[in-house]
DNA sequence: GCAAAAGTGTTAAGGCTACACCCATGT
DNA sequence: ACATGGGTGTAGCCTTAACACTTTTGC
């Protein structure tokens, strides 16, 4: 049998699942939707859906992201988007039996977004919410917003979420990706709080400031200032053109 | 329409494609197979094949790797394997139209192997060979071993190969992955030549020696020595347990 | 002896950590 | 005045780059 013989064709369903991360308050949060139908009815899951016949994997992920959150992907040319997010492919999960109904291969994507007012429940999801990743990944799983007992995420979504969080944690070390968690204009302190939330550590504000402002291409000053965090007015910056940080941000050991 | 409604099922074919890299002579080489049937008949391509109904994506990739090269994956418990390779998922490619016959989603995997005697043509491939990656990625494509004019790789395999090479180049910076290109026992000089071949740079042998022997868990001495590279006898090492290198190997700028 | 590859020593340059210290605002 | 967060200076530590030098083999 040839590896490309069409007669060897075996039918799979292909979906995209989304790990959408944002920083809210002190911690890292992910978007979860409540399943409205079996299997895992009533359980929380990652947003996602089938890939359509005429679209690329990245297009399918961007479409699902827009349906669930209203976010547009950064490289979309249109300037009318209220909010933009970073989107990249994460990994593909294809265990037989990961979906009890049929053979489903899911191409997971990772999206990073600034803090949004509130998730809008897309099309078919009964509800959607931002939940701290520790809750979603904890042994007990996530509790409902109304105090329902905690249950783990549906399917293998806890594994997918863990992989996405790990990708984000390591990638902000050597890339400018942390700016994707910030609004278009932000201060050095706001960027530092992103690192602290994603890594779960405290960083020295003085050394952090020197480091990020000294890395060429990371931040460009807009000229404006803000006092929205209190204290002395802070300079506002936009993300610079650099995508890779040299030298990288150093993540404290423990 | 629910994103998980089975009636929304759309038939895809799912394949695994393999980027198998090794270091031969002075450079980085990849395994290429010649296609025996349309489309792209006679052109060089990456090895790969359909995922079977009962196997995981990683199992499918390991099976294809064994069929094409006889290599076993490292974490296979059996000690009888003559050669072992590192295998990891790379990325998934699902453009509509990437295969002219049908909608094919390919989950590409990256395999790193020590230098092997010669590729064995698996099952259906007319022939298989190791080719320098610059040749496979060059604008003109790869020439046949008998002097046929060069043609580009089939499908989107040049893109997949480029992504795999980039993954290998960056991952040997911060992980012990470079040892996957070496035989079970190797010298510091042999490991250095791996870095030089993958990065295409020259490294200072003295500083390299200090760095790798000083990184805890990277290399463990076996006690033996060899003179197979000429000169003064060199200590033999095995890969240590460490998978992540701290501090990382520094890749020269240019 | 000579070439070749393996190792060790040393020094200067630059990045990081830690912390002292000053600046500009709101209350 | 004081609290709060923003920003700069500096000393010590550590890593790296560059290169001089010694060691051990094959021919």
Coordinates of C-alpha atoms (C1' of nucleotides) in Angstrom, one line a residue:
Chain A
X1 CA 0.0 0.0 0.0
X2 CA 1.4 3.3 -1.0
X3 CA 1.5 5.9 1.8
X4 CA -0.3 8.3 -0.6
X5 CA -2.7 5.8 -2.2
X6 CA -6.1 7.5 -2.1
X7 CA -7.7 4.1 -1.5
X8 CA -6.0 4.1 1.9
X9 CA -8.0 7.2 2.8
X10 CA -9.4 6.9 6.3
X11 CA -12.0 9.5 7.5
X12 CA -11.0 11.8 10.3
X13 CA -12.8 14.8 11.7
X14 CA -10.4 17.8 12.1
X15 CA -11.1 20.5 14.6
X16 CA -9.3 23.5 16.0
X17 CA -9.2 24.0 19.8
X18 CA -8.2 27.3 21.3
X19 CA -6.1 28.1 24.4
X20 CA -6.9 31.8 24.9
X21 CA -4.9 33.4 27.6
X22 CA -5.1 36.8 29.2
X23 CA -3.9 38.5 32.4
X24 CA -6.6 39.5 34.8
X25 CA -5.9 40.9 38.2
X26 CA -3.0 39.1 39.6
X27 CA -3.0 35.9 37.5
X28 CA -3.1 34.2 34.2
X29 CA -6.6 33.3 33.0
X30 CA -7.9 31.1 30.1
X31 CA -11.2 31.2 28.3
X32 CA -13.5 28.3 29.0
X33 CA -16.9 27.5 27.5
X34 CA -19.6 25.3 29.0
X35 CA -20.6 22.4 26.9
X36 CA -24.3 22.4 25.9
X37 CA -24.5 18.8 24.7
X38 CA -23.0 15.4 25.2
X39 CA -20.4 14.2 25.6
X40 CA -19.3 16.0 28.7
X41 CA -22.5 18.0 28.8
X42 CA -22.3 20.8 31.3
X43 CA -18.6 20.5 31.7
X44 CA -16.1 23.3 30.9
X45 CA -14.0 23.0 27.8
X46 CA -11.7 25.0 25.6
X47 CA -13.5 26.8 22.7
X48 CA -13.1 25.2 19.3
X49 CA -14.9 23.7 16.3
X50 CA -14.6 21.9 13.0
X51 CA -12.4 23.1 10.2
X52 CA -14.4 24.0 7.2
X53 CA -13.7 22.6 3.8
X54 CA -12.4 25.8 2.3
X55 CA -10.3 27.2 5.1
X56 CA -6.8 26.8 6.3
X57 CA -6.1 25.7 9.9
X58 CA -5.0 29.2 10.9
X59 CA -8.1 30.7 9.3
X60 CA -10.3 28.3 11.2
X61 CA -8.6 29.2 14.5
X62 CA -9.0 32.9 13.8
X63 CA -12.7 32.5 12.9
X64 CA -13.3 30.5 16.1
X65 CA -11.5 33.2 18.1
X66 CA -13.6 35.9 16.6
X67 CA -16.8 34.0 17.2
X68 CA -15.9 33.4 20.9
X69 CA -14.3 36.7 21.9
X70 CA -14.7 39.2 19.1
X71 CA -10.9 39.5 18.9
X72 CA -9.1 39.9 15.5
X73 CA -5.8 38.4 14.8
X74 CA -2.9 40.9 14.8
X75 CA -1.7 40.5 11.2
X76 CA -5.2 41.2 9.8
X77 CA -4.7 44.3 7.6
X78 CA -7.9 46.0 8.6
X79 CA -7.4 48.7 11.2
X80 CA -11.1 48.7 12.3
X81 CA -10.5 46.0 14.9
X82 CA -11.2 47.1 18.4
X83 CA -8.9 44.5 19.9
X84 CA -6.3 42.3 18.5
X85 CA -4.7 39.1 19.7
X86 CA -1.6 37.0 18.9
X87 CA -2.4 33.6 17.4
X88 CA -0.1 30.7 16.7
X89 CA -0.4 27.0 16.2
X90 CA 0.3 25.0 19.4
X91 CA 0.2 21.3 18.8
X92 CA -2.0 18.5 17.4
X93 CA -3.8 15.9 19.5
X94 CA -5.0 12.8 17.8
X95 CA -5.3 10.0 20.3
X96 CA -7.9 7.4 19.2
X97 CA -10.6 7.6 21.8
X98 CA -10.0 11.2 22.8
X99 CA -13.5 11.9 21.6
X100 CA -16.0 9.0 22.3
X101 CA -18.1 9.6 19.2
X102 CA -15.5 9.4 16.4
X103 CA -11.9 9.8 15.5
X104 CA -11.2 13.5 15.9
X105 CA -7.8 15.1 15.3
X106 CA -7.6 18.5 17.0
X107 CA -5.1 21.2 16.0
X108 CA -4.7 23.3 19.1
X109 CA -3.9 27.0 18.8
X110 CA -2.6 29.4 21.4
X111 CA -4.0 33.0 21.5
X112 CA -2.8 35.7 23.8
X113 CA -5.0 38.7 24.4
X114 CA -5.1 41.9 26.5
X115 CA -7.6 42.0 29.3
X116 CA -11.0 42.2 27.9
X117 CA -14.2 43.5 29.5
X118 CA -16.1 40.1 29.5
X119 CA -16.3 37.1 27.2
X120 CA -19.2 37.1 24.9
X121 CA -20.8 33.6 24.6
X122 CA -20.3 32.6 21.0
X123 CA -23.0 30.9 18.9
X124 CA -23.7 27.6 20.7
X125 CA -21.8 27.7 24.0
X126 CA -24.2 28.0 26.9
X127 CA -21.8 30.3 28.6
X128 CA -18.2 31.4 28.6
X129 CA -15.8 32.8 31.2
X130 CA -12.3 33.6 32.1
X131 CA -11.0 31.2 34.7
X132 CA -7.5 31.2 36.4
X133 CA -5.4 28.5 34.9
X134 CA -4.6 27.1 38.3
X135 CA -8.2 26.4 38.8
X136 CA -8.7 24.8 35.4
X137 CA -5.6 22.7 35.8
X138 CA -6.0 21.8 39.5
X139 CA -6.8 18.3 40.4
X140 CA -10.3 19.2 41.3
X141 CA -10.9 21.1 38.1
X142 CA -13.0 24.2 37.7
X143 CA -16.0 25.3 39.8
X144 CA -18.9 27.0 38.1
X145 CA -19.4 30.7 38.6
X146 CA -22.4 30.0 40.8
X147 CA -20.6 27.8 43.2
X148 CA -21.2 24.4 41.5
X149 CA -18.7 21.7 42.6
X150 CA -15.5 21.7 40.6
X151 CA -15.0 19.2 37.7
X152 CA -12.1 18.7 35.3
X153 CA -12.1 20.1 31.8
X154 CA -13.7 18.0 29.1
X155 CA -11.8 15.7 26.7
X156 CA -8.0 16.0 26.9
X157 CA -8.4 19.8 27.3
X158 CA -6.5 20.0 30.6
X159 CA -3.4 18.6 28.8
X160 CA -3.9 21.0 25.9
X161 CA -4.2 23.9 28.3
X162 CA -1.2 22.9 30.2
X163 CA 0.8 22.7 27.0
X164 CA -0.4 26.2 26.0
X165 CA 0.5 27.7 29.3
X166 CA 3.9 26.1 29.2
X167 CA 4.4 27.5 25.7
X168 CA 3.5 31.0 26.8
X169 CA 5.7 30.8 29.9
X170 CA 8.7 29.8 27.9
X171 CA 8.1 32.0 24.9
X172 CA 7.9 35.3 26.7
X173 CA 11.5 34.6 27.8
X174 CA 13.0 35.0 24.4
X175 CA 10.4 36.8 22.4
X176 CA 8.4 40.0 22.7
X177 CA 5.2 38.0 23.1
X178 CA 4.4 39.5 26.5
X179 CA 3.3 42.7 24.8
X180 CA 0.4 40.7 23.3
X181 CA -1.1 40.7 26.8
X182 CA -1.0 44.5 27.0
X183 CA -3.2 47.1 25.4
X184 CA -1.7 49.0 22.4
X185 CA 0.0 51.5 24.8
X186 CA 1.3 50.4 28.1
X187 CA 3.9 51.2 30.8
X188 CA 6.9 49.3 31.8
X189 CA 5.2 48.5 35.1
X190 CA 2.2 47.0 33.3
X191 CA 4.5 44.9 31.2
X192 CA 6.3 43.7 34.3
X193 CA 3.0 42.7 35.9
X194 CA 2.4 40.5 32.8
X195 CA 5.7 38.7 33.4
X196 CA 4.9 38.3 37.1
X197 CA 1.5 36.9 36.4
X198 CA 2.5 34.5 33.7
X199 CA 5.6 33.3 35.6
X200 CA 4.1 33.6 39.1
X201 CA 7.2 35.3 40.4
X202 CA 8.1 38.8 41.7
X203 CA 10.6 40.7 39.6
X204 CA 12.8 43.6 40.6
X205 CA 11.1 46.7 39.1
X206 CA 14.4 48.6 38.7
X207 CA 16.3 45.9 36.9
X208 CA 13.3 45.0 34.8
X209 CA 12.9 48.6 33.6
X210 CA 16.6 48.8 32.6
X211 CA 16.4 45.5 30.8
X212 CA 13.3 46.0 28.7
X213 CA 14.1 49.6 27.8
X214 CA 17.7 48.6 26.9
X215 CA 16.7 45.7 24.6
X216 CA 16.8 47.2 21.1
X217 CA 13.5 47.0 19.3
X218 CA 11.4 45.7 22.2
X219 CA 9.7 48.9 23.2
X220 CA 9.3 52.3 21.5
X221 CA 8.2 55.3 23.6
X222 CA 5.0 57.0 22.3
X223 CA 5.9 60.3 24.1
X224 CA 2.8 60.1 26.3
X225 CA 2.6 59.4 30.0
X226 CA 0.0 58.0 32.3
X227 CA -0.7 57.9 36.1
X228 CA -3.4 55.1 35.8
X229 CA -1.3 53.0 38.1
X230 CA -0.8 55.8 40.6
X231 CA 2.5 57.3 41.7
X232 CA 4.8 59.2 39.4
X233 CA 3.7 59.4 35.8
X234 CA 5.1 56.6 33.7
X235 CA 6.1 56.7 30.1
X236 CA 3.9 55.0 27.6
X237 CA 5.3 52.5 25.1
X238 CA 4.2 50.5 22.1
X239 CA 5.6 47.1 21.1
X240 CA 8.6 47.6 18.9
X241 CA 9.3 45.6 15.7
X242 CA 11.6 43.1 17.4
X243 CA 10.1 39.6 17.7
X244 CA 13.0 37.9 19.3
X245 CA 14.8 39.2 22.4
X246 CA 18.5 39.3 22.5
X247 CA 19.5 38.8 25.3
X248 CA 16.4 37.0 26.6
X249 CA 14.5 37.9 29.7
X250 CA 15.7 35.7 32.5
X251 CA 13.1 33.7 34.4
X252 CA 14.1 33.4 38.1
X253 CA 14.9 29.8 39.1
X254 CA 12.3 29.1 41.7
Chain B
X1 CA -24.4 24.4 14.2
X2 CA -22.6 23.1 17.2
X3 CA -18.8 23.0 16.9
X4 CA -19.0 19.4 18.0
X5 CA -22.2 18.3 16.2
X6 CA -21.3 15.0 14.5
X7 CA -23.5 16.0 11.6
X8 CA -20.9 18.7 10.9
X9 CA -18.3 16.0 10.3
X10 CA -16.2 16.7 7.2
X11 CA -13.9 14.0 5.9
X12 CA -10.2 14.7 6.0
X13 CA -7.3 12.4 5.4
X14 CA -4.7 12.6 8.1
X15 CA -1.0 11.8 7.4
X16 CA 2.3 12.1 9.2
X17 CA 5.3 13.5 7.4
X18 CA 8.8 13.1 8.7
X19 CA 11.7 15.5 8.8
X20 CA 14.6 13.1 9.5
X21 CA 17.8 14.9 10.1
X22 CA 21.4 13.6 10.5
X23 CA 24.9 15.0 10.4
X24 CA 27.0 13.5 7.6
X25 CA 30.4 14.8 6.8
X26 CA 30.4 18.5 7.2
X27 CA 26.7 19.2 6.9
X28 CA 23.2 18.7 8.0
X29 CA 21.3 16.1 5.8
X30 CA 17.7 15.1 5.6
X31 CA 16.0 11.9 4.4
X32 CA 14.2 12.2 1.1
X33 CA 12.3 9.6 -0.8
X34 CA 11.5 9.6 -4.5
X35 CA 7.8 9.5 -5.3
X36 CA 6.7 6.5 -7.3
X37 CA 3.3 7.8 -8.4
X38 CA 1.4 10.9 -9.2
X39 CA 1.1 13.6 -8.1
X40 CA 4.7 14.8 -8.2
X41 CA 5.8 11.4 -9.6
X42 CA 9.6 11.1 -9.7
X43 CA 10.0 14.1 -7.4
X44 CA 11.7 14.0 -4.0
X45 CA 9.6 14.2 -1.0
X46 CA 9.7 13.7 2.8
X47 CA 8.8 10.2 4.0
X48 CA 5.3 9.8 5.4
X49 CA 2.0 8.1 5.2
X50 CA -1.5 7.8 6.5
X51 CA -2.4 7.5 10.1
X52 CA -4.1 4.2 10.8
X53 CA -7.4 3.9 12.6
X54 CA -6.0 2.5 15.8
X55 CA -2.8 4.4 16.3
X56 CA -1.8 7.7 17.9
X57 CA -0.1 10.4 15.9
X58 CA 3.2 9.6 17.6
X59 CA 2.8 5.9 17.0
X60 CA 2.2 6.5 13.3
X61 CA 5.3 8.7 13.1
X62 CA 7.4 6.1 14.9
X63 CA 6.1 3.4 12.6
X64 CA 6.9 5.4 9.4
X65 CA 10.3 6.1 10.8
X66 CA 11.0 2.5 11.4
X67 CA 9.7 1.5 8.0
X68 CA 11.9 4.0 6.2
X69 CA 15.1 3.8 8.2
X70 CA 14.9 0.9 10.7
X71 CA 15.4 3.4 13.5
X72 CA 13.6 2.9 16.8
X73 CA 12.4 5.8 18.9
X74 CA 14.5 6.4 22.0
X75 CA 12.0 5.9 24.7
X76 CA 11.1 2.4 23.4
X77 CA 11.8 0.2 26.3
X78 CA 13.4 -2.6 24.2
X79 CA 17.2 -2.6 24.4
X80 CA 17.6 -4.7 21.2
X81 CA 17.4 -1.7 18.9
X82 CA 20.6 -1.2 16.9
X83 CA 19.9 2.5 16.5
X84 CA 17.7 4.9 18.2
X85 CA 16.4 8.4 17.2
X86 CA 14.7 11.3 18.9
X87 CA 11.2 12.0 17.7
X88 CA 8.9 14.9 18.4
X89 CA 5.9 16.5 16.8
X90 CA 6.8 19.5 14.7
X91 CA 3.7 21.2 13.3
X92 CA 0.6 20.5 11.3
X93 CA -0.1 21.6 7.7
X94 CA -3.6 21.7 6.4
X95 CA -3.9 24.2 3.6
X96 CA -6.8 23.3 1.3
X97 CA -5.1 22.4 -1.9
X98 CA -1.8 21.3 -0.5
X99 CA -2.6 17.9 -2.0
X100 CA -4.4 18.1 -5.4
X101 CA -6.3 14.9 -4.8
X102 CA -8.2 15.6 -1.6
X103 CA -8.1 17.5 1.7
X104 CA -5.1 16.2 3.5
X105 CA -4.0 17.4 6.9
X106 CA -0.4 16.4 7.7
X107 CA 1.0 16.2 11.2
X108 CA 4.8 16.7 10.6
X109 CA 7.3 15.2 13.0
X110 CA 10.9 15.9 13.5
X111 CA 13.4 13.0 14.0
X112 CA 17.1 13.4 14.8
X113 CA 19.4 10.4 14.2
X114 CA 23.1 9.6 14.3
X115 CA 24.9 9.0 11.1
X116 CA 23.6 5.8 9.5
X117 CA 25.3 3.6 7.0
X118 CA 22.6 4.1 4.2
X119 CA 18.9 4.6 4.0
X120 CA 16.9 1.5 3.2
X121 CA 14.2 2.2 0.8
X122 CA 11.0 1.4 2.6
X123 CA 8.1 -0.5 1.1
X124 CA 6.9 1.7 -1.7
X125 CA 9.4 4.4 -2.3
X126 CA 11.4 4.0 -5.5
X127 CA 14.5 5.1 -3.6
X128 CA 15.6 7.0 -0.6
X129 CA 18.7 9.1 0.1
X130 CA 20.3 11.5 2.5
X131 CA 20.6 15.0 0.9
X132 CA 22.1 18.1 2.3
X133 CA 19.4 20.4 3.5
X134 CA 20.8 23.4 1.5
X135 CA 20.3 21.3 -1.6
X136 CA 16.7 20.4 -0.7
X137 CA 15.8 23.9 0.3
X138 CA 17.8 25.8 -2.5
X139 CA 15.8 27.6 -5.1
X140 CA 16.7 25.0 -7.7
X141 CA 15.8 22.0 -5.5
X142 CA 17.5 18.7 -5.3
X143 CA 19.3 16.9 -8.1
X144 CA 19.0 13.2 -8.5
X145 CA 22.0 11.0 -7.4
X146 CA 22.6 10.2 -11.1
X147 CA 22.9 13.8 -12.1
X148 CA 19.3 14.5 -13.0
X149 CA 18.4 18.2 -13.1
X150 CA 17.4 19.6 -9.7
X151 CA 13.7 20.0 -8.9
X152 CA 12.0 21.3 -5.7
X153 CA 10.5 19.0 -3.2
X154 CA 6.9 17.8 -3.7
X155 CA 3.8 19.3 -2.0
X156 CA 4.7 21.9 0.6
X157 CA 7.6 19.7 1.9
X158 CA 10.2 22.4 1.4
X159 CA 8.3 24.6 3.9
X160 CA 8.0 21.6 6.3
X161 CA 11.7 20.8 6.0
X162 CA 12.6 24.5 6.6
X163 CA 10.5 24.5 9.8
X164 CA 12.1 21.3 11.0
X165 CA 15.6 22.6 10.4
X166 CA 14.8 25.8 12.2
X167 CA 13.4 23.8 15.1
X168 CA 16.5 21.7 15.4
X169 CA 18.8 24.8 15.1
X170 CA 17.1 26.6 17.9
X171 CA 16.4 23.6 20.1
X172 CA 20.1 22.5 20.4
X173 CA 20.7 25.9 22.0
X174 CA 18.8 25.2 25.2
X175 CA 18.4 21.4 25.2
X176 CA 20.6 18.4 25.1
X177 CA 19.1 17.4 21.8
X178 CA 22.4 17.6 19.9
X179 CA 23.4 14.3 21.5
X180 CA 20.6 12.7 19.5
X181 CA 22.9 13.2 16.4
X182 CA 25.7 11.3 18.1
X183 CA 26.3 7.6 18.6
X184 CA 25.8 6.2 22.1
X185 CA 29.3 7.1 23.1
X186 CA 31.0 10.2 21.6
X187 CA 33.7 12.7 22.2
X188 CA 33.4 16.4 22.9
X189 CA 34.9 17.1 19.5
X190 CA 32.3 15.0 17.8
X191 CA 29.6 16.8 19.7
X192 CA 31.1 20.1 18.7
X193 CA 31.1 19.1 15.0
X194 CA 27.4 18.4 15.4
X195 CA 26.8 22.0 16.6
X196 CA 29.0 23.3 13.8
X197 CA 27.2 21.4 11.1
X198 CA 23.7 22.2 12.3
X199 CA 24.5 25.9 12.8
X200 CA 26.9 26.2 10.0
X201 CA 29.5 28.1 12.1
X202 CA 32.9 27.4 13.6
X203 CA 33.1 27.2 17.4
X204 CA 36.2 27.6 19.6
X205 CA 37.1 24.0 20.6
X206 CA 38.6 25.1 24.0
X207 CA 35.6 27.2 25.2
X208 CA 33.2 24.5 23.8
X209 CA 34.9 21.8 25.8
X210 CA 34.8 23.8 29.0
X211 CA 31.2 24.7 28.5
X212 CA 29.7 21.3 27.8
X213 CA 31.7 19.5 30.4
X214 CA 30.8 22.2 32.9
X215 CA 27.1 22.1 32.3
X216 CA 25.7 19.7 35.0
X217 CA 23.9 16.6 33.7
X218 CA 24.7 17.2 30.0
X219 CA 27.6 14.7 29.6
X220 CA 28.7 11.8 31.7
X221 CA 32.2 10.3 31.1
X222 CA 32.2 6.6 30.4
X223 CA 35.8 6.2 31.4
X224 CA 36.9 5.1 27.9
X225 CA 38.9 7.0 25.3
X226 CA 39.2 6.9 21.6
X227 CA 41.6 8.2 18.9
X228 CA 39.2 7.7 16.0
X229 CA 39.4 11.4 15.2
X230 CA 43.2 11.4 15.3
X231 CA 45.4 13.3 17.7
X232 CA 45.5 12.9 21.4
X233 CA 43.1 10.3 22.8
X234 CA 39.8 11.9 23.8
X235 CA 37.5 11.0 26.6
X236 CA 34.2 9.2 25.7
X237 CA 30.9 10.5 27.0
X238 CA 27.3 9.4 27.1
X239 CA 24.3 11.8 27.2
X240 CA 23.4 12.7 30.8
X241 CA 20.0 12.9 32.2
X242 CA 19.6 16.6 31.7
X243 CA 17.2 17.6 28.9
X244 CA 17.4 21.4 29.3
X245 CA 20.7 23.2 29.4
X246 CA 21.2 25.9 31.9
X247 CA 22.9 28.1 30.9
X248 CA 22.2 27.5 27.2
X249 CA 24.7 27.0 24.4
X250 CA 25.3 30.4 22.7
X251 CA 24.9 30.5 19.0
X252 CA 27.2 33.0 17.4
X253 CA 25.5 36.0 15.9
X254 CA 26.5 35.7 12.2
Chain C
dG1 C1' 60.4 15.7 14.7
dC2 C1' 56.0 17.2 13.1
dA3 C1' 51.0 17.5 12.5
dA4 C1' 46.7 17.0 14.6
dA5 C1' 43.4 16.9 18.0
dA6 C1' 42.5 17.2 23.2
dG7 C1' 42.6 19.7 27.1
dT8 C1' 43.9 23.8 30.8
dG9 C1' 45.0 28.7 32.3
dT10 C1' 44.4 33.5 32.1
dT11 C1' 42.6 38.0 31.2
dA12 C1' 39.4 41.5 29.7
dA13 C1' 34.7 42.8 28.5
dG14 C1' 30.0 42.7 29.4
dG15 C1' 25.5 41.1 31.7
dC16 C1' 23.1 40.2 35.9
dT17 C1' 21.7 40.9 41.0
dA18 C1' 21.1 43.5 44.8
dC19 C1' 20.3 47.6 46.8
dA20 C1' 20.9 52.8 47.7
dC21 C1' 18.9 56.6 46.1
dC22 C1' 16.2 60.3 43.7
dC23 C1' 11.7 61.9 41.0
dA24 C1' 6.8 63.1 40.3
dT25 C1' 2.3 62.5 41.3
dG26 C1' -2.4 61.8 44.5
dT27 C1' -4.3 62.4 49.0
Chain D
dA1 C1' 3.8 65.3 54.8
dC2 C1' 3.5 60.8 53.2
dA3 C1' 2.5 56.8 50.4
dT4 C1' 3.0 55.0 45.8
dG5 C1' 4.9 53.7 41.8
dG6 C1' 8.7 55.4 38.3
dG7 C1' 13.3 55.7 37.2
dT8 C1' 18.9 56.0 37.8
dG9 C1' 23.6 54.8 39.8
dT10 C1' 26.8 51.6 41.3
dA11 C1' 29.5 47.6 43.3
dG12 C1' 30.3 42.7 43.2
dC13 C1' 29.6 38.4 41.0
dC14 C1' 29.5 35.5 37.2
dT15 C1' 29.8 34.1 32.3
dT16 C1' 31.8 34.5 28.0
dA17 C1' 35.3 35.4 24.2
dA18 C1' 39.9 35.3 22.8
dC19 C1' 44.0 33.2 22.8
dA20 C1' 48.6 31.4 24.9
dC21 C1' 50.1 27.1 26.2
dT22 C1' 50.7 22.0 27.4
dT23 C1' 49.5 17.0 26.5
dT24 C1' 49.2 12.7 23.9
dT25 C1' 48.7 10.2 20.0
dG26 C1' 49.9 8.7 14.6
dC27 C1' 53.1 9.1 10.9

